[in-house]
Coordinates of N, CA and C in Angstrom, one line a residue:
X1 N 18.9 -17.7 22.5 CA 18.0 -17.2 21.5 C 17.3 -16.0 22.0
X2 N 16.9 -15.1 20.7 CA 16.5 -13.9 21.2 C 14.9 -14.1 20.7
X3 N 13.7 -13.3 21.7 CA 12.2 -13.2 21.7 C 12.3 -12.1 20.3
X4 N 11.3 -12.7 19.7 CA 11.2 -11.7 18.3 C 9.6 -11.0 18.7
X5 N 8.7 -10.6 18.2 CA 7.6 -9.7 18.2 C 6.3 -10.6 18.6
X6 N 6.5 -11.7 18.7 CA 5.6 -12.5 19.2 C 6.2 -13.7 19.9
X7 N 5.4 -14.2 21.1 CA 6.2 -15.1 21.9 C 6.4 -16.7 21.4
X8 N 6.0 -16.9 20.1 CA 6.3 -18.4 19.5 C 7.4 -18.1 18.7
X9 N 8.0 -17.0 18.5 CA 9.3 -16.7 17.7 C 10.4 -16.1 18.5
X10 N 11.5 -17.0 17.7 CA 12.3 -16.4 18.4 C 13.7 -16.6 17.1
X11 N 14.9 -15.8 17.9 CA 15.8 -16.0 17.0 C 17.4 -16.1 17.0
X12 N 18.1 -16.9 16.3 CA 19.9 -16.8 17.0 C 20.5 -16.4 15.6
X13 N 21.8 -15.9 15.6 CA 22.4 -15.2 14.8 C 23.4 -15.6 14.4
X14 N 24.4 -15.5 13.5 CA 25.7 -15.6 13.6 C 26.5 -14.4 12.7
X15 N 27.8 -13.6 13.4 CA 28.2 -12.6 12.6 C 29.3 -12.8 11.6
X16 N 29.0 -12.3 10.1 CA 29.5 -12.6 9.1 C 30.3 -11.3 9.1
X17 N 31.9 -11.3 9.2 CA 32.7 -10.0 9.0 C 32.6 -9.5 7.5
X18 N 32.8 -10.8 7.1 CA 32.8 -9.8 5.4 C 31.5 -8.9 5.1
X19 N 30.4 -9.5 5.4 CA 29.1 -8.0 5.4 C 29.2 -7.2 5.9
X20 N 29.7 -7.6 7.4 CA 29.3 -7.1 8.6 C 27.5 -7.1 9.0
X21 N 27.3 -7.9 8.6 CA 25.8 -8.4 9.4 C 25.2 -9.7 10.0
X22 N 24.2 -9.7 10.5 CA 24.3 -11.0 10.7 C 23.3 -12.3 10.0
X23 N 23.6 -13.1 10.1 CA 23.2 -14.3 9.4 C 21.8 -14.8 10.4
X24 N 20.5 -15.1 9.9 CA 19.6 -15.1 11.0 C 18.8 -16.4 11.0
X25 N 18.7 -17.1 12.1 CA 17.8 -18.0 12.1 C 16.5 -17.9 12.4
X26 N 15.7 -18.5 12.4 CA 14.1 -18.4 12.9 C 13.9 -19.7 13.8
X27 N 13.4 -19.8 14.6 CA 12.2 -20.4 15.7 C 11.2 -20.0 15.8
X28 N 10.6 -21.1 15.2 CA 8.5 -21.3 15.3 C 8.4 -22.0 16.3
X29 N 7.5 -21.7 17.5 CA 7.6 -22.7 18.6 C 5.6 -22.9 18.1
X30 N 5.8 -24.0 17.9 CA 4.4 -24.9 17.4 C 4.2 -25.8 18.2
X31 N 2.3 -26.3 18.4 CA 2.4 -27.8 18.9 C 2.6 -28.2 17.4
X32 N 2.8 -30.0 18.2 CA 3.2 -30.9 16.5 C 4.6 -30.3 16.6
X33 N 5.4 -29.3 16.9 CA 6.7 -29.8 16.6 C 7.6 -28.3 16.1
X34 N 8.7 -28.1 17.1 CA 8.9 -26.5 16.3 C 9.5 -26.6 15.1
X35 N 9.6 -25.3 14.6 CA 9.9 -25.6 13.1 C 10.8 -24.2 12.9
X36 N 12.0 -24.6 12.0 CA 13.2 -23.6 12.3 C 13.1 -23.5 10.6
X37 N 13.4 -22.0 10.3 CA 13.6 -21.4 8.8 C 15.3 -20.8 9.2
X38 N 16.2 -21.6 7.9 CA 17.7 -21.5 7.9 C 18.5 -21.0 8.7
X39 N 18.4 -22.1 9.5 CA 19.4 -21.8 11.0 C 21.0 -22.0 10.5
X40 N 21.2 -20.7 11.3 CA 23.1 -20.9 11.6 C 22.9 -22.1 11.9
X41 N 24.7 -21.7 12.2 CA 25.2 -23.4 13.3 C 24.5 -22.6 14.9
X42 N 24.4 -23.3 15.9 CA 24.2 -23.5 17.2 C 24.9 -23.0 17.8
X43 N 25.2 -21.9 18.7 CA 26.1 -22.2 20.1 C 26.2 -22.6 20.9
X44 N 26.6 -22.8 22.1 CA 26.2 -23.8 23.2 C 25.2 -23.5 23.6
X45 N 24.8 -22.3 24.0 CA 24.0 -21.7 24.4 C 22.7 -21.9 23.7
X46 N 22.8 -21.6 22.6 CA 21.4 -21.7 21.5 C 20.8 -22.9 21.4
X47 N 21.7 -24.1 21.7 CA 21.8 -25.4 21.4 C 20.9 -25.8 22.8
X48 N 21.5 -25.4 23.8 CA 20.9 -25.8 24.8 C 19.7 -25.2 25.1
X49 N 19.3 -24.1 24.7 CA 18.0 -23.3 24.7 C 17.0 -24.2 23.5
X50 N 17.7 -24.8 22.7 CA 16.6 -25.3 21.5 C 16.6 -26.9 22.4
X51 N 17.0 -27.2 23.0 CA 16.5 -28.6 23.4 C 15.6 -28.4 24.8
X52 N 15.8 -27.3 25.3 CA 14.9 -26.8 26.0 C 13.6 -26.7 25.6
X53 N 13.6 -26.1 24.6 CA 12.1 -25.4 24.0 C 11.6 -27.2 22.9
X54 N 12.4 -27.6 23.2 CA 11.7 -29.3 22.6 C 12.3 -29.5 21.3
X55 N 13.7 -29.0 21.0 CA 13.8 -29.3 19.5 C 13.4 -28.7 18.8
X56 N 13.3 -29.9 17.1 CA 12.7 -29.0 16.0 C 12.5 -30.5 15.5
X57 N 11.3 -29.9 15.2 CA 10.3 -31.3 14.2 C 10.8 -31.3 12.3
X58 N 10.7 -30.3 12.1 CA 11.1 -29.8 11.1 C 11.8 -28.4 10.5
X59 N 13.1 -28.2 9.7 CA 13.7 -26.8 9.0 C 13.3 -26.7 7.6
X60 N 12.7 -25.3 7.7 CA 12.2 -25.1 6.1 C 13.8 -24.2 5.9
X61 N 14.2 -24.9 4.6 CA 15.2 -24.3 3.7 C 14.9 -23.3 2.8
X62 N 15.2 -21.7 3.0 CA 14.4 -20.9 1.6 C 15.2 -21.1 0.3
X63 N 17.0 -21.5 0.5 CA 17.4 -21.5 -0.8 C 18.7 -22.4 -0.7
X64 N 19.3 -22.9 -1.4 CA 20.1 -23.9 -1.4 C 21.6 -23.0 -0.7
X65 N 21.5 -21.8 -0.8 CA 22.5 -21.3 0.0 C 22.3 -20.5 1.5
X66 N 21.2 -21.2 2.0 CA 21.0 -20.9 3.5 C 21.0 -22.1 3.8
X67 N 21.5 -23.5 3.6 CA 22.0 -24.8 4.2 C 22.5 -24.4 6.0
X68 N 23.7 -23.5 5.7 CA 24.3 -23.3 6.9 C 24.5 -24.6 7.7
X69 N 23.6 -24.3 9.0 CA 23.8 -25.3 10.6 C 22.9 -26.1 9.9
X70 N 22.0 -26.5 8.9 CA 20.7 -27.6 8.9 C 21.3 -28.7 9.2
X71 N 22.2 -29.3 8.4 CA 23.1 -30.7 8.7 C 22.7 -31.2 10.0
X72 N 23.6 -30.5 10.8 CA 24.3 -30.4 12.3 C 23.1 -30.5 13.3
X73 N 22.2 -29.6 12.9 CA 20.8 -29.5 14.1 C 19.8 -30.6 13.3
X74 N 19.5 -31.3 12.2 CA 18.6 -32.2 11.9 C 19.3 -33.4 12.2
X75 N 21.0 -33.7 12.3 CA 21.3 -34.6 13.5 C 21.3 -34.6 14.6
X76 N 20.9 -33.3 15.2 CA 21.0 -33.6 16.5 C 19.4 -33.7 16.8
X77 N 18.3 -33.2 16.2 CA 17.1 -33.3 16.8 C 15.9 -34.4 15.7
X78 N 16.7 -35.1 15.0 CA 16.0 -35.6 14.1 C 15.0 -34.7 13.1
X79 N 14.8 -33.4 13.0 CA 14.2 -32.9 12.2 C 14.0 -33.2 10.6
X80 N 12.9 -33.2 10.1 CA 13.1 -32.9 8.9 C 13.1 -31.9 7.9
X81 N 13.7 -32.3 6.5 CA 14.5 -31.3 6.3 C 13.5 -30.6 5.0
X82 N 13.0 -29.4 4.5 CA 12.1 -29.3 3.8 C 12.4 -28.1 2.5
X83 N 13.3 -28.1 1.3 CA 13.5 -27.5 0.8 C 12.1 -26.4 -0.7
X84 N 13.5 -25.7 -1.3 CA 12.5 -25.2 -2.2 C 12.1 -26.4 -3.3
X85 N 11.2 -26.1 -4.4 CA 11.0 -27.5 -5.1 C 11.7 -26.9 -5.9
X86 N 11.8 -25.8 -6.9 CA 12.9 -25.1 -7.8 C 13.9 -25.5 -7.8
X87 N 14.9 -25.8 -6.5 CA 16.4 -26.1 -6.7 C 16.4 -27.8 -6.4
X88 N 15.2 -28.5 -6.4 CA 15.3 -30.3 -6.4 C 16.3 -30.7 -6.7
X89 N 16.4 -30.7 -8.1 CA 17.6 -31.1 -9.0 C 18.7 -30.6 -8.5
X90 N 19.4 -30.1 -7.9 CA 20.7 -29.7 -7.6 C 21.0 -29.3 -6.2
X91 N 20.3 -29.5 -4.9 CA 19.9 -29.0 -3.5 C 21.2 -29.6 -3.2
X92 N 21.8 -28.9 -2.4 CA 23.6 -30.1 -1.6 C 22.7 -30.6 -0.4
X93 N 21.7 -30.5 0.0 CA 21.1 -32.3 1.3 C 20.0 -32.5 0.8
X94 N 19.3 -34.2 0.9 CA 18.1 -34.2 1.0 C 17.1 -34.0 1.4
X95 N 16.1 -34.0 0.8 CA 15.2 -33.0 1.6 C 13.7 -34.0 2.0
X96 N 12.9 -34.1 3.1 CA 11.7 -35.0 2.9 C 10.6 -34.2 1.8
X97 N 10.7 -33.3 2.0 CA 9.9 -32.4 0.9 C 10.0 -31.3 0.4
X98 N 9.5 -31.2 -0.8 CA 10.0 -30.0 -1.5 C 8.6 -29.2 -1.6
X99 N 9.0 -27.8 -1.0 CA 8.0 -26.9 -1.1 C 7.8 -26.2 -2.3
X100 N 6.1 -25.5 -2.7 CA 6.3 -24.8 -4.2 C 5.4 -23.9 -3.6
X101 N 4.8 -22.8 -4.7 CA 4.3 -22.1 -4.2 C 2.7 -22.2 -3.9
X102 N 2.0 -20.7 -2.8 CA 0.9 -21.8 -2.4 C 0.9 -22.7 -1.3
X103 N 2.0 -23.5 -1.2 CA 1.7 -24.7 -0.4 C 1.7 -24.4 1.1
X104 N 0.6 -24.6 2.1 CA 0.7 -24.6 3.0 C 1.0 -26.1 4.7
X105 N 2.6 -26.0 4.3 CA 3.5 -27.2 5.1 C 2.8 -27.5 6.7
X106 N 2.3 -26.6 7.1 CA 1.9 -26.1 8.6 C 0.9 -25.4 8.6
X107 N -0.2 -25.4 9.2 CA -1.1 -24.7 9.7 C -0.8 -23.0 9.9
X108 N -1.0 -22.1 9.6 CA -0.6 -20.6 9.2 C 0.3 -20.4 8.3
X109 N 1.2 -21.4 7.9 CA 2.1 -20.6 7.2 C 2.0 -21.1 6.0
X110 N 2.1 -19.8 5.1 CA 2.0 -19.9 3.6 C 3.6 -20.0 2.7
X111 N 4.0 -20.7 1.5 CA 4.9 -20.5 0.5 C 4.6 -19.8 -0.3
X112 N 5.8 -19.0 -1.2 CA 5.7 -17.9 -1.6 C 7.1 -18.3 -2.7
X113 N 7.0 -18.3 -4.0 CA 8.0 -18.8 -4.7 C 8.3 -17.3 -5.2
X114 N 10.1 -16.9 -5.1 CA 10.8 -15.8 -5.5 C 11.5 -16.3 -6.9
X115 N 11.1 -15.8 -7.9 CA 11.7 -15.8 -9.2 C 12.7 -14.9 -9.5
X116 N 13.5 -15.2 -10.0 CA 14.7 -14.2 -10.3 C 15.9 -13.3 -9.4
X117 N 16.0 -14.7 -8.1 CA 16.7 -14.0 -7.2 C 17.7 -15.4 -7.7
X118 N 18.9 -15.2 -6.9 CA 20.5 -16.0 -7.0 C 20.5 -17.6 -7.3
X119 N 19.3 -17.9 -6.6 CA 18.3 -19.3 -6.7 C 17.5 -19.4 -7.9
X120 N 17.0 -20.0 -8.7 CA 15.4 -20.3 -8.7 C 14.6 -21.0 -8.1
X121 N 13.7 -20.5 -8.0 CA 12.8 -21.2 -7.0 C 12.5 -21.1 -5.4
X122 N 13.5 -19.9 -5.0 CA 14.3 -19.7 -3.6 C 12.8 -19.5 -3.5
X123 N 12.4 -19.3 -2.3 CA 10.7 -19.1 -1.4 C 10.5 -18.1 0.1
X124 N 9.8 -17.5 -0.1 CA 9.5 -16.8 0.9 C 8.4 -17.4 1.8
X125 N 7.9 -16.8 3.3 CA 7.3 -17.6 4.0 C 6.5 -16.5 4.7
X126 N 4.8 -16.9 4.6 CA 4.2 -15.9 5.1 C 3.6 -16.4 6.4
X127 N 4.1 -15.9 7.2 CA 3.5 -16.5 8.9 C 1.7 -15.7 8.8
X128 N 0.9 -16.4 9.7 CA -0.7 -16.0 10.1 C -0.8 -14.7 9.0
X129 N -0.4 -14.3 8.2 CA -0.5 -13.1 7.3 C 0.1 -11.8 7.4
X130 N 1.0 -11.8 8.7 CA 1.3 -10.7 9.3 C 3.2 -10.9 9.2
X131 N 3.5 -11.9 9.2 CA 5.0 -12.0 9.4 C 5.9 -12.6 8.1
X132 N 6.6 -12.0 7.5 CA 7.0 -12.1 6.4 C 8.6 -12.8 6.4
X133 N 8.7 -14.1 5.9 CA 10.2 -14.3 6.1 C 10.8 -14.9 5.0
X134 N 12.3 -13.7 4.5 CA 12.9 -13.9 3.4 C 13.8 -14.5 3.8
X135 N 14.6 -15.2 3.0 CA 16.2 -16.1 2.9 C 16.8 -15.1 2.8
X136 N 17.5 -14.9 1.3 CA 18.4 -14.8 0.6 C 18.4 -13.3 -0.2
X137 N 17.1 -13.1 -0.8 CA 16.7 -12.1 -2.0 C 16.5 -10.7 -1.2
X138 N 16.0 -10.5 -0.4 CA 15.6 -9.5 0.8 C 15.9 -9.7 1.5
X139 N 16.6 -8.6 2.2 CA 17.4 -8.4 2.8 C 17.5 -6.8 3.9
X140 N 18.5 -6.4 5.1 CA 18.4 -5.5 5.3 C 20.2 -5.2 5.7
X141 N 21.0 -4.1 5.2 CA 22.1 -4.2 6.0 C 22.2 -3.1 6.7
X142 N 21.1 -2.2 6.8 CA 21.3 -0.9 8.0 C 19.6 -1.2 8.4
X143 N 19.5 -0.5 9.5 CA 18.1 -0.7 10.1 C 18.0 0.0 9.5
X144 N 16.1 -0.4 9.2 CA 15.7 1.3 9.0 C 15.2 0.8 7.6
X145 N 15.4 0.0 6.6 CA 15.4 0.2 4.9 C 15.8 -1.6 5.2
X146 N 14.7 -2.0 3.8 CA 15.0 -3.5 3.3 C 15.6 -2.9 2.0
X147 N 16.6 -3.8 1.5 CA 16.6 -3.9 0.0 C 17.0 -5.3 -0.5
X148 N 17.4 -5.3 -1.9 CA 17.4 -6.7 -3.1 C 18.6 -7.1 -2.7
X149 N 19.0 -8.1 -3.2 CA 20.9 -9.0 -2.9 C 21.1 -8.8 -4.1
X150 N 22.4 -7.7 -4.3 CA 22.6 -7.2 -5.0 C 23.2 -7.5 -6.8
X151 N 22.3 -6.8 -7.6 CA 21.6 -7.1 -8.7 C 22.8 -8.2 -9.6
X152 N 24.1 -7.6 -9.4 CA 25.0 -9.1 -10.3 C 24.6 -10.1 -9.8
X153 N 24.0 -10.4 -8.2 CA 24.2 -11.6 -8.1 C 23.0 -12.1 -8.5
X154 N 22.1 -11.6 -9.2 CA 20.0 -11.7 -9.3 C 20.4 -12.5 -11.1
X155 N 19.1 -13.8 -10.9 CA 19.2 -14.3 -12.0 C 18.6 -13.0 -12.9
X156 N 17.5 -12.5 -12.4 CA 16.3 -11.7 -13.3 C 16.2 -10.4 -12.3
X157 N 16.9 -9.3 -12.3 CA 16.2 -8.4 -11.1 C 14.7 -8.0 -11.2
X158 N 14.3 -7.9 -12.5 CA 13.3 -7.3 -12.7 C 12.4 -8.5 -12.2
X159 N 12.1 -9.9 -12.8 CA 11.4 -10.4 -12.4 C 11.4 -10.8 -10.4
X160 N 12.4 -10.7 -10.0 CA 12.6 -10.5 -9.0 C 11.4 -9.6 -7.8
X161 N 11.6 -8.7 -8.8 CA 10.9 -7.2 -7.8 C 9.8 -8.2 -8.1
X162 N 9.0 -8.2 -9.2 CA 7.8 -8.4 -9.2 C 7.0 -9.6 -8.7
X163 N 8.3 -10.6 -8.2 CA 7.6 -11.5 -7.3 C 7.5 -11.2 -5.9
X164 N 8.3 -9.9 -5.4 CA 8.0 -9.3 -4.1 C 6.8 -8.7 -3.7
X165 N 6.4 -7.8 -5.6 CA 5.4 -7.3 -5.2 C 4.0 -8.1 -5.4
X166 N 4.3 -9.3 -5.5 CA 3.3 -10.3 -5.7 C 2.7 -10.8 -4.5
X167 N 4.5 -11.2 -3.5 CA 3.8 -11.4 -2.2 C 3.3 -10.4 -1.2
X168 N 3.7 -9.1 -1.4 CA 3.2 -7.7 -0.9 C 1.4 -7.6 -0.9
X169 N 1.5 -8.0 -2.7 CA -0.3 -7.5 -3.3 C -1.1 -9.4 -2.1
X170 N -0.7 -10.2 -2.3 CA -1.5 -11.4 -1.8 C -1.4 -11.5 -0.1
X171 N -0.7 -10.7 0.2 CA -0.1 -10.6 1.9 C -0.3 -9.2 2.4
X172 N -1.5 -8.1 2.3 CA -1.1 -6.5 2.3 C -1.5 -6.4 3.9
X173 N -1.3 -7.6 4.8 CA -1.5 -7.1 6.3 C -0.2 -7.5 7.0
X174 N 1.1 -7.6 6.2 CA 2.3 -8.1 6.5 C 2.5 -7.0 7.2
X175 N 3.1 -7.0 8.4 CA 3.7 -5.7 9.2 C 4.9 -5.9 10.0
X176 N 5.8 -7.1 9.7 CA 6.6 -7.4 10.6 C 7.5 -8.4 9.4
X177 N 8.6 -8.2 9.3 CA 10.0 -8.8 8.0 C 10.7 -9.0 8.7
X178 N 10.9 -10.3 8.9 CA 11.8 -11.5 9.3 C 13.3 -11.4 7.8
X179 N 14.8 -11.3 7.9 CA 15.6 -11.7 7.0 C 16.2 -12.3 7.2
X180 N 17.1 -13.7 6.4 CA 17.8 -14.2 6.9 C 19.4 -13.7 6.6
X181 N 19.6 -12.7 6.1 CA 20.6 -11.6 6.5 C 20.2 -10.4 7.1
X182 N 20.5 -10.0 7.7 CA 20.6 -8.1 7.8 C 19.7 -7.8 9.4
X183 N 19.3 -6.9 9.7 CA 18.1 -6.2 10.2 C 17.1 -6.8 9.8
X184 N 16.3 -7.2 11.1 CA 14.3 -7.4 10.7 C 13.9 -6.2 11.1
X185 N 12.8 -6.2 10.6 CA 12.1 -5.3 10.9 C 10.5 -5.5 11.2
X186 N 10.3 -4.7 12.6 CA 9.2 -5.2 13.2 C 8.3 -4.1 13.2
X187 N 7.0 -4.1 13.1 CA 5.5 -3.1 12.9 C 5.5 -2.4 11.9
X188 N 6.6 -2.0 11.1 CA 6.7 -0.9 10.2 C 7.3 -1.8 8.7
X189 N 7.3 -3.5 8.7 CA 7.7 -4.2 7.9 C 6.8 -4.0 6.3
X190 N 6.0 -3.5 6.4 CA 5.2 -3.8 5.6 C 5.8 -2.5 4.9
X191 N 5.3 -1.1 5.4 CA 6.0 0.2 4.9 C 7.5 -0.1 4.3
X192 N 8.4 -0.6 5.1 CA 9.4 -0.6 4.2 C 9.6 -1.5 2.9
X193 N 8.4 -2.5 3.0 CA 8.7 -3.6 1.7 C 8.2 -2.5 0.6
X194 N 7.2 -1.7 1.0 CA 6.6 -0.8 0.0 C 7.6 -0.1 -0.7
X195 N 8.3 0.7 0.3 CA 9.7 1.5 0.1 C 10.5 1.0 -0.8
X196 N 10.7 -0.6 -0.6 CA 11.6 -0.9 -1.8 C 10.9 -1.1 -2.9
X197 N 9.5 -1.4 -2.6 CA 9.1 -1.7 -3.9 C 9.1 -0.4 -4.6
X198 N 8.8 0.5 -4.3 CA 8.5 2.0 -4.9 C 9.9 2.5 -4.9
X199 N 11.1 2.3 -5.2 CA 12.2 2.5 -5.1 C 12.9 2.6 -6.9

């Protein structure tokens, strides 16, 4: 696993040929229990570095299609499993809880419900106010520039944007964008969320 912009995060990958980018997990190393947002599967390597760092207490799921590795790693570390509450009805695993918006699961970290992206109900996740982490909806596939997942696949684009700029206007000290596809981007995250929004 790779050190992200602060030393309780961290992150492992997996490369998708058909994008060509990568697929991205998150590590929160917390006391009480780390907590992973839509991890790949594991490599040996990753695998042995996460039992190193104590497991995972719990994986927050942003959208019913970033399942990925969750199965695999909440068998192996007993984690629990914590999805959006929007996709309840139809989620492919179960979940001990369902997140909405507002809710705060963990001590710093905030939910952030995205309307009108490929999901409903898909959720964003606001770390201490400063670290911003999307699933599915936002995205990056060159450094440098975030953008949307692209608009055929958007229930609502429009409503979409405007739940971005929702978490932008309630979160305006974000400076660092966590994706779970593409490029993060770190100090300058906040600037580029603007960029797409003003786009």
């Amino acid at each position: 696993m790779k050190q992200l912009h602060r030393p309780d995060l961290l992150t492992w990958s997996r490369y998708d040929e058909r994008l060509r980018i990568d697929f991205n997990g998150v590590l929160w190393r917390r006391e009480g229990g780390n907590v992973l947002v839509d991890p790949p599967p594991l490599g040996e390597d990753d695998a042995r570095h996460l039992d190193a760092l104590g497991g995972a207490a719990a994986i927050v799921l942003t959208t019913s299609d970033h399942v990925r590795g969750a199965r695999e790693i909440a068998a192996r570390t007993g984690a629990r499993l914590l999805g959006p509450a929007g996709e309840r009805a139809g989620f492919p695993v179960p979940c001990a809880a369902w997140l909405s918006d507002g809710e705060r699961p963990f001590a710093g970290l905030v939910v952030r419900e995205l309307r009108g992206s490929k999901t409903e109900g898909e959720l964003a996740l606001v770390l201490d106010e400063t670290t911003a982490i999307f699933g599915d909806a936002v995205r990056a596939h060159h450094a440098g520039a975030l953008m949307l997942l692209a608009r055929e696949k958007l229930r609502d684009p429009d409503r979409l944007l405007e739940s971005v700029r929702r978490v932008r206007a309630l979160h305006p000290r974000i400076a660092h964008v966590l994706v779970g596809d593409g490029w993060c981007a770190f100090n300058d995250g906040g600037a580029l969320l603007d960029a797409l929004l003003g786009a």
